């Protein structure tokens, strides 16, 4: 994120935590809104990134697919520039402290607070036949993820702001009742127009989502070049045929934001570039820019997936490192709550 504050020299390095669900191959939305910012943050902060498989099962997953996707998600994070030597990179279910801390925090979370979460309301409507308790308490587990590492900053897309706010409320309540235990985290959300929220290519009023049942709505970062081109050519836009960023032109605005991220050009420059040209030319140009931008990630991903033993070593070491940090916080939590020492 261009606007990320620099870590002050000489002070403790600030801690960054973020997570992503292994519910499918990452989309352009995940990449633009979240993951592309995570690599550069490694240079200045103490970064901890997690594949949140415990969160993924709030929606029914096929076990074999979940296992495969979890490894793929881990490799994809590395392909997007996360380095296990610089960051702690691990899989959530490998560290039991998350479940343990979540239970403690759930007793400092109100039913009413959870009922107000928009992600819960959205998912409850979408998966009406499986409104399980985990879907409801999902934000408490997310709070545990964040608070266990004494996190300062949580880089996420706009849709997660509400969950980070709730995490702050839970932390504040726990600290108030039992004494200061947790660092108060803050969401780190791209403030620029480009990228905070990438929309579906088929319904530009809805966010692009990797679990969209219609694959034409999202571009996954592993899509073949021909598939990417086809999805952009078929993107839903208005009938004005003028490449200009304006209220109500959700489809074109979305494509312009994507193009801007991959070319580094700002919106007025893009408007100028396509003055007098039709949507067809523009859509092809967006597709080409995305194909080119994703190629190095796709190549690196293929290499990584050929060395499963290396990936395994990385996620096992990642879990050990994560546990040594989270264990200290969990011990403090148990002590504060009054649990008798073992
Ligand atoms: P699912 O469809 O399975 O619910 P998702 O695609 O919404 O998943 P998550 O795993 O929940 O993705 O989110 C990972 C990160 O990507 C989060 O920080 C989230 O804010 C960000 N993100 C997800 N979708 C978008 C989007 N369309 N635009 C910008 N950021 C996004
Ligand atoms: N809730 C997030 C994923 C997530 C997360 C986290 C993000 C789980 N735990 C901790 C940041 C920090 C989502 O649905 N995208």
Coordinates of N, CA and C in Angstrom, one line a residue, residues 157-262:
X157 N -9.1 -6.3 2.8 CA -9.9 -5.5 2.0 C -11.0 -4.8 2.8
X158 N -11.7 -3.9 2.2 CA -12.7 -3.0 2.8 C -13.8 -3.9 3.5
X159 N -14.1 -5.1 2.9 CA -15.2 -5.9 3.5 C -14.9 -6.4 4.9
X160 N -13.6 -6.4 5.3 CA -13.2 -7.0 6.6 C -13.1 -5.9 7.7
X161 N -13.4 -4.7 7.3 CA -13.2 -3.6 8.3 C -14.1 -3.8 9.6
X162 N -15.3 -4.3 9.3 CA -16.2 -4.5 10.5 C -15.7 -5.5 11.4
X163 N -15.1 -6.6 10.9 CA -14.5 -7.6 11.7 C -13.3 -7.1 12.6
X164 N -12.5 -6.3 12.0 CA -11.4 -5.7 12.7 C -11.9 -4.8 13.8
X165 N -12.9 -4.0 13.5 CA -13.5 -3.1 14.5 C -14.1 -4.0 15.7
X166 N -14.7 -5.1 15.4 CA -15.2 -6.0 16.4 C -14.1 -6.5 17.3
X167 N -13.0 -6.9 16.6 CA -11.8 -7.4 17.3 C -11.3 -6.3 18.3
X168 N -11.3 -5.1 17.9 CA -10.9 -4.0 18.8 C -11.9 -3.9 20.0
X169 N -13.1 -4.1 19.8 CA -14.1 -4.0 20.9 C -13.9 -5.2 21.9
X170 N -13.6 -6.3 21.3 CA -13.4 -7.5 22.2 C -12.1 -7.3 23.0
X171 N -11.1 -6.9 22.3 CA -9.8 -6.7 23.0 C -10.0 -5.6 24.1
X172 N -10.7 -4.5 23.8 CA -10.9 -3.5 24.8 C -11.6 -4.0 26.0
X173 N -12.6 -4.8 25.7 CA -13.5 -5.3 26.8 C -12.7 -6.3 27.7
X174 N -11.9 -7.1 27.0 CA -11.1 -8.1 27.8 C -10.0 -7.3 28.6
X175 N -9.3 -6.4 28.0 CA -8.3 -5.6 28.7 C -8.9 -4.9 29.9
X176 N -10.1 -4.4 29.7 CA -10.8 -3.6 30.7 C -11.1 -4.5 31.9
X177 N -11.6 -5.7 31.6 CA -12.1 -6.6 32.7 C -10.9 -7.3 33.4
X178 N -9.9 -7.6 32.7 CA -8.9 -8.5 33.2 C -7.5 -7.9 33.3
X179 N -7.3 -6.7 32.8 CA -6.0 -6.1 32.8 C -5.4 -6.2 31.4
X180 N -4.5 -5.3 31.0 CA -4.1 -5.2 29.6 C -3.4 -6.5 29.2
X181 N -3.9 -7.1 28.2 CA -3.5 -8.4 27.7 C -3.1 -8.3 26.2
X182 N -4.0 -7.6 25.5 CA -3.8 -7.5 24.0 C -3.5 -6.2 23.5
X183 N -2.7 -6.1 22.5 CA -2.4 -4.9 21.7 C -3.7 -4.6 20.9
X184 N -4.0 -3.3 20.8 CA -5.2 -2.9 20.1 C -4.8 -2.8 18.6
X185 N -5.4 -3.7 17.8 CA -5.0 -3.7 16.3 C -5.8 -2.7 15.5
X186 N -5.3 -2.4 14.4 CA -6.0 -1.5 13.4 C -6.0 -2.1 12.1
X187 N -7.1 -1.8 11.4 CA -7.2 -2.3 10.0 C -6.3 -1.5 9.1
X188 N -5.6 -2.1 8.1 CA -4.8 -1.3 7.2 C -5.5 -1.6 5.8
X189 N -6.2 -0.6 5.3 CA -7.0 -0.8 4.1 C -6.6 0.3 3.1
X190 N -6.3 -0.2 1.9 CA -5.9 0.7 0.8 C -6.9 1.9 0.7
X191 N -6.3 3.1 0.9 CA -7.2 4.2 0.8 C -7.5 4.7 -0.6
X192 N -6.7 4.2 -1.5 CA -6.8 4.6 -2.9 C -8.1 4.1 -3.5
X193 N -8.6 4.8 -4.5 CA -9.8 4.4 -5.2 C -9.6 3.0 -5.8
X194 N -8.4 2.7 -6.3 CA -8.1 1.5 -7.0 C -8.0 0.4 -5.9
X195 N -8.8 -0.6 -6.0 CA -8.5 -1.9 -5.4 C -9.1 -2.2 -4.1
X196 N -9.6 -1.3 -3.3 CA -10.2 -1.6 -2.0 C -11.3 -2.6 -2.2
X197 N -12.0 -2.5 -3.3 CA -13.1 -3.4 -3.5 C -13.3 -3.7 -5.0
X198 N -12.9 -4.9 -5.4 CA -13.0 -5.3 -6.8 C -14.3 -6.0 -7.0
X199 N -15.0 -5.7 -8.1 CA -16.4 -6.2 -8.2 C -16.4 -7.4 -9.2
X200 N -17.5 -8.1 -9.1 CA -17.8 -9.3 -10.0 C -17.8 -8.8 -11.5
X201 N -17.3 -9.6 -12.4 CA -17.3 -9.1 -13.8 C -18.7 -9.4 -14.4
X202 N -19.5 -10.1 -13.7 CA -20.9 -10.4 -14.2 C -21.9 -9.5 -13.6
X203 N -21.7 -9.1 -12.3 CA -22.6 -8.2 -11.6 C -21.8 -7.2 -10.8
X204 N -21.4 -6.1 -11.5 CA -20.5 -5.2 -10.9 C -21.0 -4.4 -9.7
X205 N -22.2 -4.8 -9.2 CA -22.6 -4.2 -7.9 C -22.3 -5.1 -6.8
X206 N -21.8 -6.3 -7.1 CA -21.4 -7.3 -6.0 C -19.9 -7.5 -6.0
X207 N -19.3 -7.8 -4.8 CA -17.9 -7.9 -4.8 C -17.5 -9.2 -5.5
X208 N -16.3 -9.2 -6.1 CA -15.7 -10.4 -6.7 C -15.4 -11.4 -5.6
X209 N -15.9 -12.6 -5.8 CA -15.7 -13.6 -4.7 C -15.3 -14.9 -5.3
X210 N -14.3 -15.6 -4.6 CA -13.7 -16.8 -5.2 C -14.7 -18.0 -5.0
X211 N -15.8 -17.8 -4.2 CA -16.7 -18.9 -4.1 C -18.0 -18.6 -4.9
X212 N -17.9 -17.6 -5.8 CA -19.0 -17.3 -6.7 C -19.3 -18.6 -7.5
X213 N -20.6 -19.1 -7.5 CA -20.8 -20.3 -8.3 C -20.7 -20.0 -9.8
X214 N -20.7 -18.8 -10.3 CA -20.5 -18.5 -11.7 C -19.1 -18.1 -11.9
X215 N -18.2 -18.9 -12.5 CA -16.8 -18.6 -12.7 C -16.6 -17.4 -13.6
X216 N -17.6 -17.0 -14.4 CA -17.4 -15.8 -15.3 C -17.3 -14.6 -14.5
X217 N -17.8 -14.6 -13.2 CA -17.8 -13.4 -12.4 C -16.4 -13.1 -11.8
X218 N -15.5 -14.1 -11.7 CA -14.2 -13.8 -11.2 C -13.1 -14.2 -12.1
X219 N -11.9 -13.6 -12.0 CA -10.7 -14.1 -12.6 C -9.9 -14.6 -11.5
X220 N -9.5 -15.9 -11.6 CA -8.6 -16.5 -10.6 C -7.2 -16.2 -11.1
X221 N -6.3 -16.1 -10.1 CA -4.9 -15.7 -10.5 C -4.2 -16.9 -11.2
X222 N -4.8 -18.1 -11.3 CA -4.2 -19.1 -12.0 C -4.9 -19.4 -13.4
X223 N -5.9 -18.6 -13.7 CA -6.6 -18.8 -15.0 C -5.6 -18.7 -16.2
X224 N -5.9 -19.5 -17.2 CA -5.0 -19.5 -18.4 C -5.3 -18.2 -19.1
X225 N -4.2 -17.7 -19.9 CA -4.4 -16.4 -20.6 C -5.7 -16.4 -21.4
X226 N -6.0 -17.5 -22.1 CA -7.2 -17.4 -23.0 C -8.5 -17.3 -22.2
X227 N -8.5 -17.9 -21.0 CA -9.7 -17.8 -20.1 C -9.8 -16.4 -19.6
X228 N -8.6 -15.8 -19.2 CA -8.7 -14.4 -18.7 C -9.2 -13.4 -19.8
X229 N -8.7 -13.6 -21.0 CA -9.1 -12.7 -22.1 C -10.6 -12.9 -22.3
X230 N -11.1 -14.1 -22.3 CA -12.5 -14.4 -22.5 C -13.4 -13.7 -21.4
X231 N -12.9 -13.9 -20.2 CA -13.7 -13.3 -19.1 C -13.8 -11.8 -19.2
X232 N -12.7 -11.2 -19.5 CA -12.8 -9.7 -19.6 C -13.6 -9.3 -20.8
X233 N -13.5 -10.0 -21.9 CA -14.3 -9.6 -23.1 C -15.8 -9.7 -22.8
X234 N -16.1 -10.7 -21.9 CA -17.5 -10.9 -21.6 C -18.0 -10.1 -20.3
X235 N -17.1 -9.2 -19.8 CA -17.5 -8.5 -18.6 C -18.7 -7.6 -18.9
X236 N -19.6 -7.5 -17.9 CA -20.8 -6.7 -18.0 C -20.5 -5.2 -17.8
X237 N -20.9 -4.4 -18.8 CA -20.6 -2.9 -18.7 C -21.9 -2.2 -19.1
X238 N -21.9 -0.9 -19.1 CA -23.1 -0.2 -19.5 C -23.1 0.0 -21.1
X239 N -24.1 0.8 -21.6 CA -24.2 0.8 -23.0 C -23.6 2.1 -23.6
X240 N -22.9 2.9 -22.7 CA -22.5 4.2 -23.2 C -21.3 4.2 -24.1
X241 N -20.4 3.1 -23.9 CA -19.2 2.9 -24.7 C -18.2 4.1 -24.6
X242 N -18.1 4.7 -23.4 CA -17.1 5.7 -23.3 C -16.3 5.4 -22.0
X243 N -15.0 5.1 -22.2 CA -14.1 4.7 -21.1 C -13.9 6.0 -20.2
X244 N -14.8 6.1 -19.2 CA -14.7 7.2 -18.3 C -15.2 6.8 -16.9
X245 N -14.5 7.2 -15.9 CA -14.8 6.8 -14.5 C -15.9 7.8 -14.0
X246 N -17.1 7.2 -13.8 CA -18.2 8.0 -13.4 C -19.2 7.2 -12.5
X247 N -19.9 7.9 -11.6 CA -20.8 7.3 -10.8 C -21.9 6.5 -11.6
X248 N -22.2 5.3 -11.1 CA -23.2 4.5 -11.8 C -22.6 3.6 -12.9
X249 N -21.4 3.9 -13.4 CA -20.8 3.0 -14.4 C -19.9 2.0 -13.7
X250 N -20.6 1.1 -12.9 CA -19.9 0.2 -12.0 C -19.0 -0.7 -12.8
X251 N -19.4 -1.2 -13.9 CA -18.6 -2.2 -14.7 C -17.4 -1.6 -15.2
X252 N -17.5 -0.4 -15.8 CA -16.3 0.3 -16.4 C -15.4 0.8 -15.3
X253 N -16.0 1.3 -14.2 CA -15.1 1.8 -13.1 C -14.3 0.6 -12.6
X254 N -14.9 -0.5 -12.5 CA -14.2 -1.7 -12.0 C -13.0 -2.1 -12.9
X255 N -13.3 -2.1 -14.2 CA -12.3 -2.5 -15.1 C -11.1 -1.4 -15.1
X256 N -11.5 -0.2 -15.0 CA -10.5 0.9 -14.9 C -9.6 0.7 -13.7
X257 N -10.2 0.3 -12.6 CA -9.4 0.1 -11.4 C -8.4 -1.0 -11.6
X258 N -8.9 -2.1 -12.2 CA -8.1 -3.3 -12.4 C -6.9 -2.9 -13.3
X259 N -7.2 -2.2 -14.4 CA -6.2 -1.8 -15.4 C -5.2 -0.9 -14.7
X260 N -5.7 0.0 -13.9 CA -4.8 1.0 -13.2 C -3.8 0.2 -12.3
X261 N -4.3 -0.8 -11.6 CA -3.4 -1.6 -10.7 C -2.3 -2.3 -11.6
X262 N -2.6 -2.8 -12.7 CA -1.7 -3.6 -13.5 C -0.8 -2.8 -14.4

